[in-house]
mmCIF file of C-alpha atoms in Angstrom:
data_model
loop_
_atom_site.group_PDB
_atom_site.id
_atom_site.type_symbol
_atom_site.label_atom_id
_atom_site.label_comp_id
_atom_site.label_asym_id
_atom_site.label_seq_id
_atom_site.Cartn_x
_atom_site.Cartn_y
_atom_site.Cartn_z
ATOM 1 C CA MET A 1 115.329 97.123 84.547
ATOM 2 C CA ALA A 2 115.239 94.988 87.896
ATOM 3 C CA HIS A 3 112.646 92.575 88.670
ATOM 4 C CA ILE A 4 109.992 93.085 91.309
ATOM 5 C CA ILE A 5 109.267 89.953 93.263
ATOM 6 C CA VAL A 6 106.362 90.883 96.057
ATOM 7 C CA VAL A 7 105.609 88.490 99.073
ATOM 8 C CA GLY A 8 101.761 89.029 99.891
ATOM 9 C CA ASN A 9 99.345 87.187 102.049
ATOM 10 C CA GLU A 10 96.522 89.554 104.028
ATOM 11 C CA LYS A 11 96.808 86.567 107.074
ATOM 12 C CA GLY A 12 98.911 86.661 109.013
ATOM 13 C CA GLY A 13 101.498 83.756 110.370
ATOM 14 C CA ALA A 14 101.844 82.104 106.956
ATOM 15 C CA GLY A 15 105.422 82.638 106.645
ATOM 16 C CA LYS A 16 105.637 85.234 104.354
ATOM 17 C CA SER A 17 109.155 86.760 106.109
ATOM 18 C CA THR A 18 110.506 84.099 106.417
ATOM 19 C CA VAL A 19 110.450 83.289 102.821
ATOM 20 C CA SER A 20 111.161 86.505 102.030
ATOM 21 C CA MET A 21 114.353 86.066 103.438
ATOM 22 C CA HIS A 22 115.307 83.023 102.182
ATOM 23 C CA VAL A 23 114.263 84.189 99.254
ATOM 24 C CA ALA A 24 116.325 87.128 99.282
ATOM 25 C CA THR A 25 119.345 85.459 101.190
ATOM 26 C CA ALA A 26 119.514 82.494 98.680
ATOM 27 C CA LEU A 27 119.349 84.847 95.230
ATOM 28 C CA ALA A 28 122.411 87.252 97.067
ATOM 29 C CA ARG A 29 124.402 83.753 97.839
ATOM 30 C CA MET A 30 123.826 83.191 93.414
ATOM 31 C CA GLY A 31 126.004 86.645 93.019
ATOM 32 C CA HIS A 32 122.448 88.768 92.390
ATOM 33 C CA LYS A 33 121.964 91.915 94.092
ATOM 34 C CA VAL A 34 119.056 92.035 95.482
ATOM 35 C CA GLY A 35 117.026 94.733 97.499
ATOM 36 C CA THR A 36 114.671 94.422 100.195
ATOM 37 C CA LEU A 37 111.837 96.330 101.560
ATOM 38 C CA ASP A 38 109.539 95.747 104.512
ATOM 39 C CA LEU A 39 105.854 97.291 103.950
ATOM 40 C CA ASP A 40 104.945 96.584 107.619
ATOM 41 C CA LEU A 41 105.264 99.752 108.695
ATOM 42 C CA ARG A 42 104.875 98.399 112.463
ATOM 43 C CA GLN A 43 106.659 95.099 113.424
ATOM 44 C CA LYS A 44 109.039 95.456 110.353
ATOM 45 C CA THR A 45 109.699 91.603 110.721
ATOM 46 C CA LEU A 46 112.112 91.350 107.874
ATOM 47 C CA GLY A 47 113.546 94.398 108.425
ATOM 48 C CA ARG A 48 114.598 93.154 111.556
ATOM 49 C CA TYR A 49 115.540 90.078 109.881
ATOM 50 C CA VAL A 50 118.240 91.682 107.695
ATOM 51 C CA ARG A 51 119.142 93.962 110.404
ATOM 52 C CA ASN A 52 119.980 90.907 112.515
ATOM 53 C CA ARG A 53 121.994 89.825 109.787
ATOM 54 C CA GLU A 54 124.208 92.489 109.583
ATOM 55 C CA ALA A 55 125.138 92.370 113.665
ATOM 56 C CA PHE A 56 125.568 88.901 113.502
ATOM 57 C CA LEU A 57 128.046 88.894 110.847
ATOM 58 C CA MET A 58 129.466 91.924 112.200
ATOM 59 C CA LYS A 59 130.107 90.292 115.324
ATOM 60 C CA LYS A 60 131.821 87.428 114.194
ATOM 61 C CA GLY A 61 133.645 88.975 111.707
ATOM 62 C CA LEU A 62 131.886 87.232 108.470
ATOM 63 C CA ASP A 63 131.504 88.368 105.301
ATOM 64 C CA LEU A 64 128.312 86.571 103.928
ATOM 65 C CA PRO A 65 125.996 87.274 100.913
ATOM 66 C CA THR A 66 123.657 89.444 102.164
ATOM 67 C CA PRO A 67 120.382 91.428 100.558
ATOM 68 C CA SER A 68 120.490 95.134 101.251
ATOM 69 C CA TYR A 69 117.902 96.800 102.915
ATOM 70 C CA HIS A 70 116.213 100.068 102.842
ATOM 71 C CA ASP A 71 113.313 101.740 104.870
ATOM 72 C CA LEU A 72 110.401 103.883 103.198
ATOM 73 C CA PRO A 73 112.566 107.540 102.400
ATOM 74 C CA GLU A 74 110.670 110.166 104.237
ATOM 75 C CA ILE A 75 108.631 113.298 102.284
ATOM 76 C CA ASP A 76 107.672 116.483 103.106
ATOM 77 C CA GLN A 77 104.481 116.756 102.959
ATOM 78 C CA ASP A 78 103.825 119.988 101.469
ATOM 79 C CA ALA A 79 106.013 118.785 98.417
ATOM 80 C CA LEU A 80 102.482 116.507 97.388
ATOM 81 C CA LYS A 81 100.764 117.456 94.651
ATOM 82 C CA PRO A 82 97.133 117.855 95.267
ATOM 83 C CA GLY A 83 95.460 114.225 94.956
ATOM 84 C CA GLU A 84 99.087 112.999 94.928
ATOM 85 C CA ASN A 85 99.113 109.982 98.438
ATOM 86 C CA ALA A 86 102.257 110.015 100.993
ATOM 87 C CA PHE A 87 102.497 106.292 100.534
ATOM 88 C CA ASP A 88 102.641 105.894 97.083
ATOM 89 C CA HIS A 89 105.177 107.842 96.620
ATOM 90 C CA ARG A 90 107.415 107.072 99.119
ATOM 91 C CA LEU A 91 107.242 103.302 97.812
ATOM 92 C CA SER A 92 107.671 105.043 94.092
ATOM 93 C CA MET A 93 111.009 107.060 95.577
ATOM 94 C CA ALA A 94 112.370 103.671 97.374
ATOM 95 C CA VAL A 95 111.880 101.146 94.140
ATOM 96 C CA ALA A 96 113.664 103.938 91.806
ATOM 97 C CA LYS A 97 116.276 104.309 94.374
ATOM 98 C CA MET A 98 117.101 100.716 94.506
ATOM 99 C CA GLU A 99 116.554 99.724 91.001
ATOM 100 C CA PRO A 100 119.818 101.226 89.225
ATOM 101 C CA THR A 101 121.644 98.874 91.721
ATOM 102 C CA SER A 102 119.887 95.733 92.051
ATOM 103 C CA ASP A 103 118.940 93.043 89.524
ATOM 104 C CA PHE A 104 115.998 91.821 92.467
ATOM 105 C CA ILE A 105 113.782 94.253 94.794
ATOM 106 C CA LEU A 106 112.100 92.163 97.253
ATOM 107 C CA ILE A 107 109.115 93.765 99.210
ATOM 108 C CA ASP A 108 107.127 92.249 101.713
ATOM 109 C CA CYS A 109 103.584 93.188 102.821
ATOM 110 C CA PRO A 110 102.044 93.031 105.951
ATOM 111 C CA GLY A 111 99.377 90.468 106.751
ATOM 112 C CA SER A 112 96.867 93.227 106.503
ATOM 113 C CA HIS A 113 95.203 95.075 103.754
ATOM 114 C CA THR A 114 96.806 98.893 103.220
ATOM 115 C CA ARG A 115 97.539 101.465 100.895
ATOM 116 C CA LEU A 116 101.288 100.367 100.456
ATOM 117 C CA SER A 117 100.025 96.863 100.280
ATOM 118 C CA GLN A 118 98.195 97.325 97.629
ATOM 119 C CA VAL A 119 100.350 99.245 95.057
ATOM 120 C CA ALA A 120 103.323 97.501 95.712
ATOM 121 C CA HIS A 121 101.239 94.172 94.386
ATOM 122 C CA SER A 122 100.520 96.745 91.304
ATOM 123 C CA LEU A 123 104.740 96.533 90.878
ATOM 124 C CA ALA A 124 104.835 93.174 91.154
ATOM 125 C CA ASP A 125 106.647 90.673 88.226
ATOM 126 C CA THR A 126 106.486 87.939 90.547
ATOM 127 C CA LEU A 127 103.755 87.755 93.205
ATOM 128 C CA ILE A 128 104.074 85.209 95.763
ATOM 129 C CA THR A 129 101.631 84.484 97.941
ATOM 130 C CA PRO A 130 102.710 81.779 100.727
ATOM 131 C CA LEU A 131 99.817 79.635 102.402
ATOM 132 C CA ASN A 132 99.433 77.464 105.373
ATOM 133 C CA ASP A 133 98.135 74.063 104.264
ATOM 134 C CA SER A 134 94.602 74.725 106.034
ATOM 135 C CA PHE A 135 90.891 75.800 104.945
ATOM 136 C CA ILE A 136 91.057 78.670 107.689
ATOM 137 C CA ASP A 137 94.100 79.933 104.859
ATOM 138 C CA PHE A 138 92.818 78.895 101.875
ATOM 139 C CA ASP A 139 89.519 81.185 102.759
ATOM 140 C CA LEU A 140 91.854 83.897 101.812
ATOM 141 C CA LEU A 141 91.648 83.458 98.415
ATOM 142 C CA ALA A 142 88.428 81.986 97.319
ATOM 143 C CA HIS A 143 85.217 80.648 99.670
ATOM 144 C CA VAL A 144 84.552 77.029 99.706
ATOM 145 C CA ASP A 145 81.322 74.808 100.530
ATOM 146 C CA SER A 146 80.838 73.259 103.877
ATOM 147 C CA ASP A 147 82.283 69.787 102.300
ATOM 148 C CA GLY A 148 85.442 71.902 101.344
ATOM 149 C CA GLU A 149 85.133 70.584 97.893
ATOM 150 C CA GLU A 150 83.283 73.381 95.561
ATOM 151 C CA ILE A 151 84.212 77.311 95.465
ATOM 152 C CA THR A 152 82.098 79.891 95.774
ATOM 153 C CA GLY A 153 83.354 82.442 95.178
ATOM 154 C CA PRO A 154 86.338 84.663 95.101
ATOM 155 C CA SER A 155 88.089 86.471 98.511
ATOM 156 C CA VAL A 156 89.176 90.261 98.841
ATOM 157 C CA TYR A 157 92.657 89.030 98.420
ATOM 158 C CA SER A 158 91.957 87.710 95.443
ATOM 159 C CA GLU A 159 89.860 90.552 94.227
ATOM 160 C CA MET A 160 92.367 92.840 94.886
ATOM 161 C CA VAL A 161 95.313 90.267 93.217
ATOM 162 C CA TRP A 162 93.235 90.844 90.365
ATOM 163 C CA ASN A 163 92.564 94.740 90.257
ATOM 164 C CA ALA A 164 96.564 94.884 90.511
ATOM 165 C CA ARG A 165 96.434 92.898 86.961
ATOM 166 C CA GLN A 166 94.251 95.344 85.612
ATOM 167 C CA LEU A 167 96.326 98.428 86.303
ATOM 168 C CA ARG A 168 99.393 96.558 84.800
ATOM 169 C CA SER A 169 97.254 95.562 81.826
ATOM 170 C CA GLN A 170 96.553 99.374 81.207
ATOM 171 C CA ALA A 171 99.950 100.398 81.826
ATOM 172 C CA GLY A 172 101.264 97.601 79.180
ATOM 173 C CA LEU A 173 103.606 96.058 81.556
ATOM 174 C CA LYS A 174 104.010 91.833 81.883
ATOM 175 C CA PRO A 175 100.871 90.545 83.741
ATOM 176 C CA ILE A 176 102.318 89.400 87.502
ATOM 177 C CA ASP A 177 103.678 85.661 87.319
ATOM 178 C CA TRP A 178 101.589 84.379 90.569
ATOM 179 C CA VAL A 179 103.095 81.821 92.738
ATOM 180 C CA VAL A 180 100.775 80.122 96.017
ATOM 181 C CA VAL A 181 103.459 78.866 98.061
ATOM 182 C CA ARG A 182 102.290 76.236 100.181
ATOM 183 C CA ASN A 183 103.775 75.591 103.288
ATOM 184 C CA ARG A 184 103.362 73.929 106.321
ATOM 185 C CA MET A 185 102.020 70.705 104.335
ATOM 186 C CA GLY A 186 101.704 67.407 106.596
ATOM 187 C CA ALA A 187 104.235 64.413 105.256
ATOM 188 C CA GLN A 188 100.861 62.070 105.838
ATOM 189 C CA ALA A 189 98.334 62.209 103.152
ATOM 190 C CA MET A 190 95.525 62.859 104.978
ATOM 191 C CA VAL A 191 91.942 63.750 104.208
ATOM 192 C CA ASN A 192 92.285 67.596 104.292
ATOM 193 C CA LYS A 193 95.229 67.284 102.059
ATOM 194 C CA LYS A 194 93.763 65.558 99.568
ATOM 195 C CA LYS A 195 90.970 68.238 99.786
ATOM 196 C CA MET A 196 93.564 71.054 99.776
ATOM 197 C CA GLU A 197 94.870 70.084 97.095
ATOM 198 C CA ALA A 198 91.775 69.601 94.384
ATOM 199 C CA VAL A 199 90.870 72.995 95.472
ATOM 200 C CA ILE A 200 93.615 74.709 95.246
ATOM 201 C CA ALA A 201 94.171 73.099 91.762
ATOM 202 C CA LYS A 202 90.745 74.284 90.428
ATOM 203 C CA LEU A 203 90.969 77.661 91.853
ATOM 204 C CA SER A 204 94.069 78.079 90.288
ATOM 205 C CA LYS A 205 92.368 76.900 86.579
ATOM 206 C CA ARG A 206 89.922 79.673 87.661
ATOM 207 C CA ILE A 207 91.628 82.429 88.556
ATOM 208 C CA GLY A 208 94.899 82.140 87.076
ATOM 209 C CA PHE A 209 98.164 81.444 89.600
ATOM 210 C CA ARG A 210 100.809 78.644 89.777
ATOM 211 C CA THR A 211 101.586 76.628 92.863
ATOM 212 C CA ALA A 212 105.135 75.325 94.637
ATOM 213 C CA PRO A 213 106.400 73.898 97.578
ATOM 214 C CA GLY A 214 107.260 75.086 100.562
ATOM 215 C CA PHE A 215 108.427 74.808 104.077
ATOM 216 C CA ASN A 216 107.181 72.419 106.796
ATOM 217 C CA GLU A 217 106.846 73.594 109.780
ATOM 218 C CA ARG A 218 110.398 73.273 111.270
ATOM 219 C CA VAL A 219 112.096 74.688 114.535
ATOM 220 C CA ILE A 220 115.233 75.638 113.053
ATOM 221 C CA PHE A 221 113.212 79.084 111.178
ATOM 222 C CA ARG A 222 112.775 80.607 115.006
ATOM 223 C CA GLU A 223 116.083 79.034 115.883
ATOM 224 C CA LEU A 224 118.006 81.343 112.804
ATOM 225 C CA PHE A 225 116.189 84.700 113.441
ATOM 226 C CA PRO A 226 117.643 86.090 116.119
ATOM 227 C CA ARG A 227 121.632 86.025 113.862
ATOM 228 C CA GLY A 228 119.243 86.470 110.754
ATOM 229 C CA LEU A 229 120.877 83.505 109.138
ATOM 230 C CA THR A 230 118.825 81.138 106.824
ATOM 231 C CA LEU A 231 119.179 77.773 105.960
ATOM 232 C CA LEU A 232 121.779 78.457 103.259
ATOM 233 C CA ASP A 233 124.568 79.474 105.918
ATOM 234 C CA LEU A 234 124.417 76.998 108.118
ATOM 235 C CA ARG A 235 127.994 75.442 106.753
ATOM 236 C CA ASP A 236 129.701 78.662 106.363
ATOM 237 C CA ILE A 237 128.891 79.407 110.363
ATOM 238 C CA GLY A 238 130.477 75.807 110.845
ATOM 239 C CA VAL A 239 127.505 73.604 111.091
ATOM 240 C CA LYS A 240 129.215 70.260 109.489
ATOM 241 C CA GLY A 241 126.926 67.774 110.155
ATOM 242 C CA MET A 242 123.472 69.665 109.453
ATOM 243 C CA ASN A 243 120.372 67.210 110.870
ATOM 244 C CA ILE A 244 117.924 65.198 108.639
ATOM 245 C CA SER A 245 115.332 68.025 109.181
ATOM 246 C CA ASN A 246 118.112 70.940 108.027
ATOM 247 C CA VAL A 247 118.585 68.453 104.981
ATOM 248 C CA ALA A 248 115.529 68.686 103.938
ATOM 249 C CA ALA A 249 114.404 72.485 104.387
ATOM 250 C CA ARG A 250 117.615 73.064 102.733
ATOM 251 C CA GLN A 251 115.732 70.622 99.971
ATOM 252 C CA GLU A 252 112.771 72.494 99.999
ATOM 253 C CA LEU A 253 114.466 75.866 99.737
ATOM 254 C CA ARG A 254 116.181 74.384 96.424
ATOM 255 C CA GLU A 255 112.689 73.245 95.431
ATOM 256 C CA LEU A 256 110.783 76.596 95.566
ATOM 257 C CA ILE A 257 113.663 78.449 94.311
ATOM 258 C CA LYS A 258 113.388 76.469 90.695
ATOM 259 C CA ALA A 259 109.720 76.879 91.200
ATOM 260 C CA LEU A 260 109.235 80.321 90.582
ATOM 261 C CA ASP A 261 111.370 80.363 88.102
ATOM 262 C CA LEU A 262 112.634 83.456 88.333
ATOM 263 C CA PRO A 263 114.758 84.844 85.068
ATOM 264 C CA GLY A 264 118.231 84.360 85.471
ATOM 265 C CA VAL A 265 118.116 82.072 88.503
ATOM 266 C CA THR A 266 119.146 78.495 88.692
ATOM 267 C CA ALA A 267 119.051 76.892 92.292
ATOM 268 C CA ASP A 268 122.526 76.059 92.178
ATOM 269 C CA PHE A 269 123.174 75.770 95.902
#
């Protein structure tokens, strides 16, 4: 059975699609069969990323490991049973179609609360939540006092994850391995960074997630998207002397893959 990875965060701009594409491509490059779904039915950033990759590789005559991309299948509304939700049915059909040929299924959720996102979270074996290193973004997970030190209550997103965990437990499935990925962390030991580290550590014990290092802000990510490339592809397209920033970003990806601790995966790239 395929291991399902869900990348979710109800706040836009956290780097979900960048994380999704790099994780999916890294797994593909390690020899795993990876299927992907993009549940942001309007923007489909991950879907566009994969399509850009396919077009670029065809144009250049290159054959690089690539995750497969699948759209949600259309269904006949008249075929639905009374009370059955069309989005639930489309998502379950898509996952069922990918499972026989996939080691991993990666689902990229939209930056907002939708029915599809809610259901996808309940399917997650591993849940990755990219989080920018700021209290504005931390508010997605929990609310804090004015000093940024004490947690005053959970957020609606944390409550949704809790509900997804309850549904999996009732179905007799393994618990969700929730990993909060800290993106755009500053290199300097600033007061905000120290406070964030302390409050995230406190919250992780309270609501049950692990933390992993993510990506710093780098121009290279914006440059790679039109060609559908990732950091792991640079040497394959003729970039021989990578700059310090690119090397550091590649190391960040290696550390992220290690931290995810996915079954049968070693960050050997």
